[in-house]
Coordinates of C-alpha atoms and ligand atoms in Angstrom, one line a residue:
M1 CA 125.5 20.3 15.8
S2 CA 127.7 22.5 13.6
E3 CA 131.4 22.4 14.4
I4 CA 131.8 26.1 13.7
F5 CA 130.0 29.2 14.8
Y6 CA 130.2 32.6 13.0
T7 CA 129.8 35.9 14.8
S8 CA 130.4 39.3 13.3
Q9 CA 131.3 42.9 14.2
S10 CA 129.0 45.1 12.2
R11 CA 127.6 48.6 11.8
L12 CA 124.1 49.9 12.4
R13 CA 123.3 49.8 8.7
F14 CA 123.9 46.0 8.6
D15 CA 121.9 43.9 6.1
I16 CA 120.2 41.1 8.0
N17 CA 120.0 38.8 5.0
R18 CA 123.6 39.4 4.1
L19 CA 124.7 38.3 7.5
T20 CA 122.5 35.2 7.6
D21 CA 123.6 34.3 4.1
M22 CA 127.2 34.4 5.4
G23 CA 126.2 32.0 8.1
V24 CA 126.5 34.6 10.9
K25 CA 124.5 33.6 13.9
R26 CA 125.4 36.5 16.3
A27 CA 126.3 40.1 15.4
Y28 CA 127.9 42.7 17.6
V29 CA 126.8 46.1 16.2
T30 CA 128.1 49.6 16.7
P31 CA 125.3 52.2 17.3
F32 CA 126.6 54.2 14.3
D33 CA 127.9 53.5 10.8
T34 CA 131.3 55.0 10.2
N35 CA 134.5 55.7 12.2
N36 CA 133.9 59.5 12.3
E37 CA 130.6 58.9 14.0
V38 CA 132.2 57.1 17.0
L39 CA 132.3 60.3 19.0
S40 CA 128.8 61.6 18.0
K41 CA 126.8 63.5 20.7
P42 CA 125.6 61.1 23.4
E43 CA 121.9 61.7 22.6
I44 CA 122.5 60.4 19.0
I45 CA 124.2 57.3 20.3
L46 CA 121.4 56.7 22.8
S47 CA 118.8 57.1 20.2
N48 CA 120.7 54.8 17.8
L49 CA 120.7 52.2 20.5
E50 CA 116.9 52.2 20.4
K51 CA 117.0 51.8 16.6
L52 CA 119.4 48.9 17.1
A53 CA 117.1 47.3 19.6
A54 CA 114.2 47.5 17.1
K55 CA 116.5 46.0 14.4
A56 CA 117.6 43.2 16.8
E57 CA 114.0 42.2 17.2
L58 CA 113.6 41.9 13.4
S59 CA 116.9 40.0 13.1
L60 CA 115.9 37.4 15.7
K61 CA 113.0 36.3 13.4
K62 CA 115.7 35.3 10.9
K63 CA 117.7 33.5 13.7
L64 CA 120.3 36.3 14.0
E65 CA 121.1 37.5 17.5
V66 CA 122.1 41.2 17.6
F67 CA 123.9 43.0 20.4
P68 CA 125.5 46.4 20.9
F69 CA 129.3 47.0 20.4
F70 CA 131.1 50.0 21.8
I71 CA 134.3 51.9 21.0
T72 CA 135.9 53.8 23.9
I73 CA 138.8 56.1 23.0
N74 CA 138.1 56.5 19.2
H75 CA 138.9 54.7 16.0
P76 CA 141.3 57.0 14.2
E77 CA 140.5 55.8 10.6
G78 CA 139.2 58.1 7.9
N79 CA 138.5 61.8 8.6
Y80 CA 137.7 62.4 12.2
Q81 CA 138.1 65.1 14.8
L82 CA 138.1 64.8 18.6
P83 CA 135.2 67.0 20.0
N84 CA 136.6 69.5 22.5
R85 CA 134.5 68.1 25.3
Y86 CA 137.2 65.5 25.7
R87 CA 140.8 65.6 27.0
M88 CA 143.2 64.5 24.3
Q89 CA 145.9 62.0 25.0
K90 CA 149.6 63.1 25.2
N91 CA 152.9 61.5 24.4
I92 CA 155.6 61.2 27.0
D93 CA 157.3 64.3 25.6
G94 CA 154.1 66.3 26.1
S95 CA 153.1 66.4 22.4
P96 CA 149.5 65.7 21.6
R97 CA 148.1 62.3 20.4
P98 CA 145.3 63.9 18.4
A99 CA 143.7 60.6 17.5
F100 CA 142.7 59.5 21.0
I101 CA 140.7 60.5 24.2
C102 CA 142.6 60.1 27.5
F103 CA 141.3 56.8 29.0
R104 CA 140.8 58.6 32.3
D105 CA 138.7 61.4 30.9
K106 CA 135.6 61.6 33.1
T107 CA 133.3 63.0 30.4
R108 CA 134.0 60.0 28.2
Q109 CA 133.8 57.5 31.1
Q110 CA 130.3 58.9 32.1
E111 CA 129.1 58.6 28.5
M112 CA 130.3 55.0 28.2
I113 CA 128.6 54.1 31.4
A114 CA 125.4 55.7 30.2
F115 CA 125.6 53.8 26.9
A116 CA 126.1 50.5 28.7
K117 CA 123.2 51.3 31.1
K118 CA 120.9 52.1 28.2
A119 CA 121.8 48.9 26.4
A120 CA 121.0 46.8 29.5
G121 CA 117.8 48.8 29.9
L122 CA 116.7 48.0 26.3
G123 CA 116.8 44.3 27.3
F124 CA 120.0 43.3 25.5
N125 CA 121.4 40.1 27.1
R126 CA 124.9 40.8 25.9
L127 CA 127.1 43.8 25.0
M128 CA 130.6 44.2 24.0
F129 CA 133.5 46.7 24.1
D130 CA 136.2 46.9 21.5
D131 CA 139.9 46.4 22.5
D132 CA 140.4 50.2 23.0
L133 CA 138.9 49.9 26.5
R134 CA 142.5 50.2 27.7
D135 CA 144.9 52.6 29.2
A136 CA 148.1 52.1 27.2
F137 CA 149.8 55.2 25.8
C138 CA 148.6 58.4 27.5
Y139 CA 151.0 60.6 29.5
C140 CA 148.8 63.7 29.8
D141 CA 149.2 66.0 32.8
E142 CA 146.3 64.3 34.7
H143 CA 147.8 60.9 34.2
I144 CA 151.2 61.9 35.5
T145 CA 150.1 64.1 38.4
G146 CA 147.7 61.4 39.6
F147 CA 150.7 59.1 40.3
A148 CA 152.5 59.9 43.5
G149 CA 155.7 58.2 42.4
F150 CA 156.3 60.7 39.6
K151 CA 155.9 63.7 41.9
G152 CA 158.6 66.4 41.3
K153 CA 159.9 64.5 38.2
S154 CA 160.2 66.2 34.8
R155 CA 158.8 64.5 31.6
S156 CA 162.3 63.6 30.5
Q157 CA 163.1 62.0 33.8
I158 CA 159.9 60.0 33.6
E159 CA 160.7 59.0 30.1
H160 CA 164.1 57.8 31.3
I161 CA 162.5 55.7 34.0
L162 CA 160.0 54.1 31.6
S163 CA 162.3 53.6 28.6
S164 CA 165.5 52.2 29.9
I165 CA 166.4 48.5 30.6
L166 CA 166.0 48.1 34.3
D167 CA 169.4 47.8 36.0
N168 CA 168.2 50.2 38.7
P169 CA 166.0 48.7 41.6
E170 CA 164.4 52.1 42.3
Y171 CA 163.2 52.4 38.7
E172 CA 162.0 48.8 38.6
N173 CA 159.9 49.5 41.7
L174 CA 158.5 52.8 40.2
R175 CA 157.6 51.1 37.0
Q176 CA 155.7 48.4 38.8
K177 CA 153.8 51.0 40.8
W178 CA 153.1 53.1 37.7
Y179 CA 151.5 50.1 35.9
E180 CA 149.6 49.1 39.1
Y181 CA 148.3 52.7 39.3
K182 CA 147.1 52.6 35.7
Y183 CA 145.4 49.2 36.2
Q184 CA 143.7 50.4 39.3
G185 CA 142.2 53.3 37.3
M186 CA 140.9 50.8 34.8
I187 CA 139.4 48.6 37.4
N188 CA 137.6 51.5 39.0
Y189 CA 136.1 52.4 35.7
A190 CA 135.3 48.8 34.7
R191 CA 133.5 48.2 38.0
Q192 CA 131.2 51.2 37.3
I193 CA 130.4 49.7 33.9
E194 CA 129.8 46.2 35.3
Q195 CA 127.6 47.5 38.1
A196 CA 125.6 49.8 35.9
V197 CA 124.8 46.9 33.6
H198 CA 124.1 44.2 36.1
S199 CA 122.0 46.4 38.4
I200 CA 119.6 46.7 35.5
N201 CA 120.0 43.3 33.9
P202 CA 121.9 40.8 36.0
K203 CA 121.9 38.3 33.1
C204 CA 123.5 40.7 30.6
R205 CA 126.9 39.2 29.6
I206 CA 129.7 41.7 28.9
G207 CA 132.3 41.0 26.2
I208 CA 135.8 42.3 26.2
C209 CA 138.1 42.4 23.2
T210 CA 141.7 41.3 23.8
S211 CA 144.1 44.1 22.9
A212 CA 147.4 43.6 21.2
K213 CA 150.0 42.1 23.6
R214 CA 151.9 45.4 24.1
C215 CA 148.7 47.3 24.7
Q216 CA 147.8 44.7 27.4
D217 CA 151.2 45.1 28.9
F218 CA 151.3 48.9 28.8
S219 CA 147.9 49.0 30.5
G220 CA 149.4 47.0 33.3
R221 CA 146.8 44.2 33.0
N222 CA 146.7 40.5 32.8
P223 CA 144.0 39.4 30.3
A224 CA 142.4 36.9 32.6
D225 CA 142.2 39.2 35.6
W226 CA 140.7 41.9 33.4
L227 CA 138.0 39.6 32.1
K228 CA 137.1 38.6 35.7
V229 CA 136.2 42.2 36.5
F230 CA 133.2 42.0 34.2
S231 CA 132.1 38.5 35.2
T232 CA 129.4 37.4 37.6
E233 CA 128.1 33.9 38.3
D234 CA 124.9 34.8 36.3
A235 CA 126.7 36.6 33.5
P236 CA 130.2 35.2 32.8
A237 CA 132.1 37.7 30.6
F238 CA 133.4 36.5 27.2
T239 CA 136.2 37.6 24.9
R240 CA 137.4 38.2 21.4
L241 CA 141.0 37.0 20.9
C242 CA 143.5 39.1 19.1
G243 CA 145.2 38.2 15.8
E244 CA 146.8 41.5 14.8
C245 CA 146.6 40.8 11.1
Y246 CA 145.3 43.6 8.9
D247 CA 147.0 42.9 5.5
D248 CA 148.4 40.2 3.3
D249 CA 151.9 40.2 4.7
I250 CA 152.8 36.6 5.5
R251 CA 154.5 37.6 8.8
H252 CA 151.2 39.2 9.9
I253 CA 149.2 36.2 8.9
C254 CA 151.6 34.0 10.7
Q255 CA 151.6 36.2 13.9
S256 CA 147.9 35.8 14.0
T257 CA 148.3 32.1 14.6
G258 CA 150.8 33.0 17.3
W259 CA 148.9 35.7 19.2
S260 CA 145.6 33.8 18.8
Q261 CA 147.0 30.7 20.4
Y262 CA 148.8 32.7 23.1
M263 CA 145.7 34.8 24.1
N264 CA 143.6 31.6 23.9
D265 CA 145.8 30.2 26.7
C266 CA 145.8 33.5 28.7
Y267 CA 142.1 32.8 29.6
P268 CA 140.7 29.9 31.5
E269 CA 139.7 26.9 29.4
N270 CA 135.9 27.4 29.9
T271 CA 135.9 31.0 28.8
E272 CA 133.7 31.8 25.7
K273 CA 136.2 33.0 23.1
M274 CA 136.0 34.2 19.5
L275 CA 138.8 34.0 17.0
E276 CA 139.4 37.5 15.4
V277 CA 139.6 37.6 11.6
T278 CA 139.7 41.1 10.4
S279 CA 139.6 43.2 7.3
V280 CA 139.5 47.0 7.5
P281 CA 140.0 48.8 4.2
A282 CA 140.7 52.1 6.0
V283 CA 143.7 50.5 7.7
S284 CA 145.1 48.4 4.8
Y285 CA 144.2 46.3 1.8
R286 CA 143.5 42.6 2.3
S287 CA 142.6 40.0 -0.4
S288 CA 139.8 37.6 0.4
G289 CA 142.3 34.7 -0.2
S290 CA 144.5 35.8 2.7
V291 CA 141.5 36.3 5.0
M292 CA 140.3 32.8 4.4
F293 CA 143.8 31.4 4.7
E294 CA 144.1 33.1 8.1
T295 CA 140.8 31.6 9.1
D296 CA 142.0 28.0 8.4
L297 CA 145.2 28.8 10.2
V298 CA 143.8 30.2 13.4
I299 CA 141.5 27.2 13.8
A300 CA 144.5 24.9 13.3
A301 CA 146.5 26.9 15.9
T302 CA 143.8 27.0 18.6
A303 CA 141.2 24.3 18.0
Q304 CA 138.6 27.1 18.7
K305 CA 135.4 27.0 16.7
T306 CA 134.0 30.5 16.8
I307 CA 135.1 32.8 14.0
H308 CA 134.4 36.5 14.5
W309 CA 134.4 38.4 11.3
C310 CA 135.3 42.1 11.7
W311 CA 133.9 44.0 9.8
P312 CA 131.3 42.5 7.4
E313 CA 130.0 45.8 6.0
E314 CA 133.5 46.6 4.7
F315 CA 133.7 42.9 3.5
E316 CA 131.1 43.9 0.8
R317 CA 133.5 46.4 -0.7
T318 CA 136.2 43.7 -1.2
G319 CA 133.9 40.8 -2.0
L320 CA 134.8 39.0 1.2
C321 CA 131.1 38.3 2.0
D322 CA 131.0 36.0 -1.0
A323 CA 134.4 34.4 0.0
V324 CA 133.0 33.6 3.4
I325 CA 129.9 32.0 1.9
E326 CA 131.9 30.0 -0.7
S327 CA 134.4 28.7 1.8
K328 CA 131.9 27.7 4.5
N329 CA 132.1 23.9 3.8
H330 CA 135.9 24.0 3.6
V331 CA 136.2 25.8 6.9
L332 CA 133.8 23.3 8.5
K333 CA 135.9 20.4 7.2
I334 CA 139.1 21.9 8.7
S335 CA 137.4 22.5 12.0
E336 CA 136.1 19.0 12.2
E337 CA 139.6 17.7 11.8
I338 CA 141.0 19.8 14.7
K339 CA 140.1 18.3 18.0
T340 CA 143.1 19.4 20.1
K341 CA 145.6 22.2 20.2
P342 CA 148.9 21.5 18.3
Q343 CA 151.9 20.3 20.3
S344 CA 155.6 20.9 20.0
P345 CA 158.8 20.1 22.0
L346 CA 159.5 23.8 21.7
C347 CA 157.4 26.5 23.4
I348 CA 157.8 30.3 23.2
Y349 CA 157.3 31.5 26.8
I350 CA 155.9 35.0 27.3
D351 CA 154.5 36.2 30.6
S352 CA 151.0 37.7 30.5
N353 CA 152.0 41.0 32.2
L354 CA 155.3 42.5 31.1
G355 CA 154.6 46.2 31.1
S356 CA 157.1 47.1 33.8
Y357 CA 159.8 45.1 32.1
T358 CA 159.3 46.4 28.6
P359 CA 161.0 49.8 27.9
I360 CA 158.6 52.2 26.1
N361 CA 159.6 53.6 22.8
I362 CA 156.9 55.9 21.4
S363 CA 158.5 56.1 17.9
V364 CA 157.6 52.6 17.0
P365 CA 154.2 50.9 16.6
Y366 CA 152.7 49.7 19.9
G367 CA 155.5 51.5 21.8
A368 CA 158.2 48.9 22.0
T369 CA 161.2 48.1 19.8
D370 CA 161.5 44.3 20.5
D371 CA 158.7 41.9 20.0
P372 CA 158.8 38.1 20.8
I373 CA 156.3 37.4 18.0
N374 CA 159.2 37.7 15.5
A375 CA 160.8 34.7 17.0
Y376 CA 157.5 32.8 16.6
N377 CA 157.2 33.9 13.0
I378 CA 160.7 32.8 12.1
I379 CA 160.5 29.4 13.7
S380 CA 157.0 28.8 12.4
L381 CA 157.8 29.8 8.8
L382 CA 160.8 27.6 8.8
G383 CA 158.4 24.6 9.1
L384 CA 159.3 23.8 12.7
P385 CA 156.3 23.2 14.9
V386 CA 156.3 25.7 17.8
I387 CA 153.7 26.6 20.4
I388 CA 153.4 29.9 22.4
R389 CA 152.2 30.1 26.0
P390 CA 151.9 32.5 29.0
A391 CA 153.3 29.9 31.3
I392 CA 155.8 27.0 30.9
P393 CA 153.6 23.9 30.2
E394 CA 154.0 20.8 32.2
N395 CA 156.4 18.2 30.8
Q396 CA 157.6 20.7 28.2
P397 CA 161.0 19.6 26.8
A398 CA 162.2 23.0 25.6
I399 CA 161.3 26.7 25.8
I400 CA 162.5 29.8 24.0
C401 CA 162.3 33.4 25.2
S402 CA 162.9 36.4 23.0
S403 CA 162.7 40.2 23.7
Y404 CA 162.3 41.6 27.2
I405 CA 161.6 39.1 30.0
S406 CA 160.8 39.7 33.7
R407 CA 162.5 38.8 37.0
K408 CA 159.6 36.4 37.7
M409 CA 160.1 34.7 34.3
I410 CA 163.8 34.3 35.0
A411 CA 163.2 32.6 38.4
N412 CA 160.8 30.2 36.6
I413 CA 163.3 29.6 33.8
D414 CA 166.1 28.7 36.2
E415 CA 163.9 26.3 38.2
Y416 CA 162.7 24.7 34.9
I417 CA 166.3 24.2 33.7
F418 CA 167.4 23.0 37.1
N419 CA 164.8 20.2 36.8
G420 CA 165.9 19.1 33.4
G421 CA 164.4 21.6 30.9
V422 CA 166.1 23.2 28.0
T423 CA 165.8 27.0 27.6
V424 CA 166.9 29.1 24.6
L425 CA 167.3 32.8 25.1
D426 CA 167.9 35.3 22.3
S427 CA 170.4 38.1 23.0
R428 CA 167.8 40.6 24.4
A429 CA 166.3 37.9 26.7
A430 CA 169.9 36.9 27.7
E431 CA 170.7 40.5 28.6
C432 CA 167.6 40.6 30.9
Y433 CA 168.6 37.2 32.3
R434 CA 171.9 38.6 33.5
I435 CA 170.4 41.8 35.0
Y436 CA 167.6 40.1 36.9
G437 CA 169.6 37.4 38.7
G438 CA 169.8 34.4 36.3
Q439 CA 172.0 31.7 37.9
V440 CA 174.2 30.9 34.9
A441 CA 177.2 33.2 34.7
F442 CA 178.2 34.7 31.3
N443 CA 178.4 38.2 29.8
I444 CA 176.6 39.3 26.7
S445 CA 177.3 42.6 25.0
G446 CA 176.5 44.3 21.7
S447 CA 175.5 45.2 19.3
F448 CA 178.4 44.5 16.8
S449 CA 178.6 45.2 13.1
L450 CA 180.9 44.0 10.3
N451 CA 180.1 40.3 11.0
R452 CA 181.1 38.5 7.8
Y453 CA 180.6 34.8 8.5
E454 CA 180.4 32.2 11.3
I455 CA 182.1 28.9 12.0
L456 CA 179.6 26.6 13.5
S457 CA 180.1 23.9 16.1
D458 CA 180.8 21.2 13.4
G459 CA 183.4 23.4 11.7
S460 CA 181.2 24.4 8.8
R461 CA 180.9 28.0 7.6
C462 CA 177.7 30.0 7.3
D463 CA 177.4 33.5 5.8
I464 CA 173.9 34.6 6.8
I465 CA 175.1 36.7 9.7
A466 CA 176.5 39.2 7.2
D467 CA 172.9 40.1 6.2
C468 CA 171.6 40.7 9.8
P469 CA 171.0 44.3 10.7
S470 CA 173.6 46.2 12.7
D471 CA 171.6 46.2 15.9
S472 CA 170.9 42.5 15.9
I473 CA 174.2 40.8 16.9
S474 CA 175.7 40.5 20.3
Y475 CA 178.7 38.4 21.6
I476 CA 178.7 36.0 24.5
E477 CA 181.7 35.8 26.9
T478 CA 182.4 33.1 29.4
N479 CA 185.4 31.4 31.0
E480 CA 183.8 28.0 30.5
D481 CA 185.3 25.6 28.0
L482 CA 182.2 25.4 25.8
K483 CA 181.4 22.0 24.1
Y484 CA 179.1 23.7 21.6
K485 CA 179.5 27.2 20.2
W486 CA 179.2 29.4 17.0
R487 CA 182.0 31.9 16.3
S488 CA 181.7 35.0 14.3
F489 CA 184.5 36.4 12.1
N490 CA 184.5 40.0 10.9
V491 CA 185.2 41.4 7.5
D492 CA 188.9 41.3 8.2
G493 CA 188.7 37.6 8.8
K494 CA 189.5 38.0 12.5
E495 CA 187.5 36.0 15.1
A496 CA 185.2 38.6 16.7
G497 CA 183.0 36.8 19.2
C498 CA 180.8 33.9 20.2
T499 CA 177.2 33.9 18.8
A500 CA 175.8 30.8 20.4
A501 CA 176.7 28.8 23.5
I502 CA 175.2 26.0 25.5
F503 CA 175.6 26.0 29.3
A504 CA 174.6 23.4 31.9
L505 CA 172.5 24.1 35.0
G506 CA 171.3 21.3 37.3
K507 CA 169.8 18.6 35.0
G508 CA 169.1 21.0 32.1
K509 CA 170.7 23.2 29.6
L510 CA 170.7 26.9 28.8
I511 CA 171.2 27.9 25.1
I512 CA 172.2 31.5 24.4
F513 CA 171.9 33.1 21.0
G514 CA 173.9 36.2 20.2
Y515 CA 171.1 37.0 17.8
N516 CA 168.3 39.4 18.8
L517 CA 165.5 37.6 17.0
S518 CA 163.2 40.7 17.1
R519 CA 165.8 42.7 15.2
T520 CA 166.9 40.2 12.6
K521 CA 163.6 40.8 10.7
Q522 CA 163.2 38.2 7.9
V523 CA 167.0 37.4 7.4
L524 CA 166.8 34.1 9.3
L525 CA 163.9 32.9 7.2
C526 CA 166.1 30.5 5.3
S527 CA 166.9 26.8 5.3
Q528 CA 170.4 27.3 6.7
W529 CA 168.9 28.8 9.9
R530 CA 166.4 25.9 10.1
N531 CA 169.4 23.5 10.0
R532 CA 171.2 25.5 12.7
V533 CA 168.2 25.5 15.0
L534 CA 167.8 21.8 14.5
D535 CA 171.5 21.2 15.2
I536 CA 171.7 23.2 18.4
L537 CA 168.5 21.8 19.8
S538 CA 169.6 18.3 18.9
F539 CA 172.9 18.8 20.8
A540 CA 170.7 19.5 23.9
N541 CA 168.7 16.3 23.1
I542 CA 165.6 18.1 21.8
D543 CA 164.3 16.6 18.5
F544 CA 161.0 17.5 16.8
S545 CA 158.5 14.7 16.3
V546 CA 157.9 16.0 12.8
Y547 CA 159.0 19.0 10.8
W548 CA 158.9 20.3 7.3
K549 CA 162.0 20.0 5.1
G550 CA 161.6 22.0 1.9
P551 CA 161.3 25.6 0.8
V552 CA 160.6 28.0 3.8
A553 CA 157.4 29.9 4.5
V554 CA 155.6 26.6 5.2
Q555 CA 154.1 26.3 8.6
C556 CA 153.8 23.0 10.3
F557 CA 151.3 22.2 13.1
Y558 CA 151.8 18.8 14.8
Y559 CA 149.0 16.9 16.6
D560 CA 148.9 13.4 17.8
K561 CA 148.9 11.2 14.6
K562 CA 148.2 14.2 12.4
T563 CA 150.2 17.1 10.8
I564 CA 149.0 20.2 9.1
L565 CA 151.2 22.0 6.6
A566 CA 150.3 25.5 5.4
N567 CA 152.0 27.0 2.4
Y568 CA 152.4 30.8 2.7
N569 CA 154.1 31.0 -0.7
A570 CA 152.4 32.3 -3.8
S571 CA 153.9 29.3 -5.6
I572 CA 153.7 25.5 -5.5
V573 CA 156.3 24.0 -3.2
A574 CA 157.6 20.5 -2.9
G575 CA 159.3 19.0 0.1
E576 CA 158.9 16.4 2.8
I577 CA 157.7 15.8 6.3
K578 CA 160.5 14.4 8.5
T579 CA 159.8 12.4 11.6
R580 CA 162.0 11.8 14.6
F581 CA 162.2 8.1 13.6
G582 CA 163.7 8.9 10.3
Q583 CA 160.6 8.4 8.2
T584 CA 159.9 10.9 5.4
H585 CA 156.7 11.7 3.6
S586 CA 157.0 13.6 0.2
L587 CA 154.4 16.0 -0.9
S588 CA 153.7 19.2 -2.7
L589 CA 151.5 22.1 -1.6
K590 CA 149.6 24.6 -3.7
P591 CA 149.8 28.3 -3.0
Y592 CA 148.1 29.1 0.3
E593 CA 147.1 25.5 0.7
L594 CA 146.5 24.0 4.1
K595 CA 147.0 20.3 3.9
I596 CA 146.1 17.7 6.6
V597 CA 148.4 14.7 6.6
K598 CA 147.5 11.7 8.7
M599 CA 150.5 10.0 10.3
K600 CA 150.9 6.4 11.3
Ligands
ZN701 ZN1 145.7 60.8 30.0

């Protein structure tokens, strides 16, 4: 049996032979061809579903399974216009979001239910919804007045409640209720879809695409709970994971390995999951090399074997179809080598439902200023193996939290430290830790500018702090006599504040960074920062089994007796794998090469 399985996201005009040549075995197909046909009149979509059913029959003769794929609130690429039968979304300030239909719009909901019903009636045994089946960013009048907690409050009061860090218990409660209200609305809608489908065809399996993490959070939903709503014993629901990479930017390719492994772990082990590898020319340009590089990487990061290509019709414009065909044996070889998920002594811990703890900010993509994936990207691209999970794994030596964290996470963190774990918090996570009742006492304040250099715990000097953006540095204050700390000095040469400290709690340790890893952007992507991370973790008795020592932008995945190195540089790099026992293994990596190294 083949170790990999290719599925695709396609358009009604798909070429059967093209897909089978690519090795695609199962295609999820929209009942239209272009983005500006998404909101065509329902009778057109219904009739296109019949055409799709006929084409599915033809495809099956060529061993290609074909199922319908639906888009809910619009795909705003290309030239489009929202028909006026729908209610448009609104921002929190009341301004329109002309690209999207309000998720609670009854007209659209009834249409979507009718499409699903029709698909089930046509005998399809699967159907799938894109990740825009979510209620993340609409603050239209109906949304707001439907929630009792906001009664009598102005839009600016509501914005204040949703956008500030929670040091007010009344607001914390209101925010939780707001996201529960949104999730309840989603469940009511989802149940109608599920029942409409299964009352006609109880065996029809429903697929749900995982949204970007922030869109999950701002919909008030936990991915696993949401999937369950569409599942029955006869027809377990399945999911497409979320990579969030649309271009050749190495940080986006890297974050795809992070979000893919994170979302993979948000769902139960036995869930049918597809890895998302995407290329949408209307969003941004991607080269075929970066698409194939990402493919290797997400397999290495998750040990999943189903690759979902979205969208193959656009692939033809960029030659990606040929790249998929040419690389098939290579991808197969990689996937045969990866039997287990990678490991690391260091895990990024992010709860699977953080909506009420993440302040909204509509002026930035996905509505939040801080994002823990930047911490993942920095550590990964320094060549230090790191994993990323929705819960603290058993026997995990160390965890790190970045960005906004919840009251529940902090209780878990303190218990974990108390029993011997080591936790690293960046400055934003540390701020939350102090607000939500973390047991270790210290103050953290910021942000501070004019940092010139730091004196590290061993007395050495490091200048990289001078390049960090103004909003990224905070100082830690404590009465404790710290055995390990970093001290920042300002441009006048005066000692300005403490930028890293280690505290003890129970049997474990709490490490605080004065750095907000979300806001430092790419500045910490340098070998000095790698040495500093290794040094501070080593002081807390955390050592990596293996790591990469050489130029940065090389990612290192560690498995039992095997290491994978991935070179994100457009140049050859030479360096070495270091092991905990002092062994070294010298090697060089070609541009975008993924190399498997067997360890003794
Ligand atoms: Zn709305």
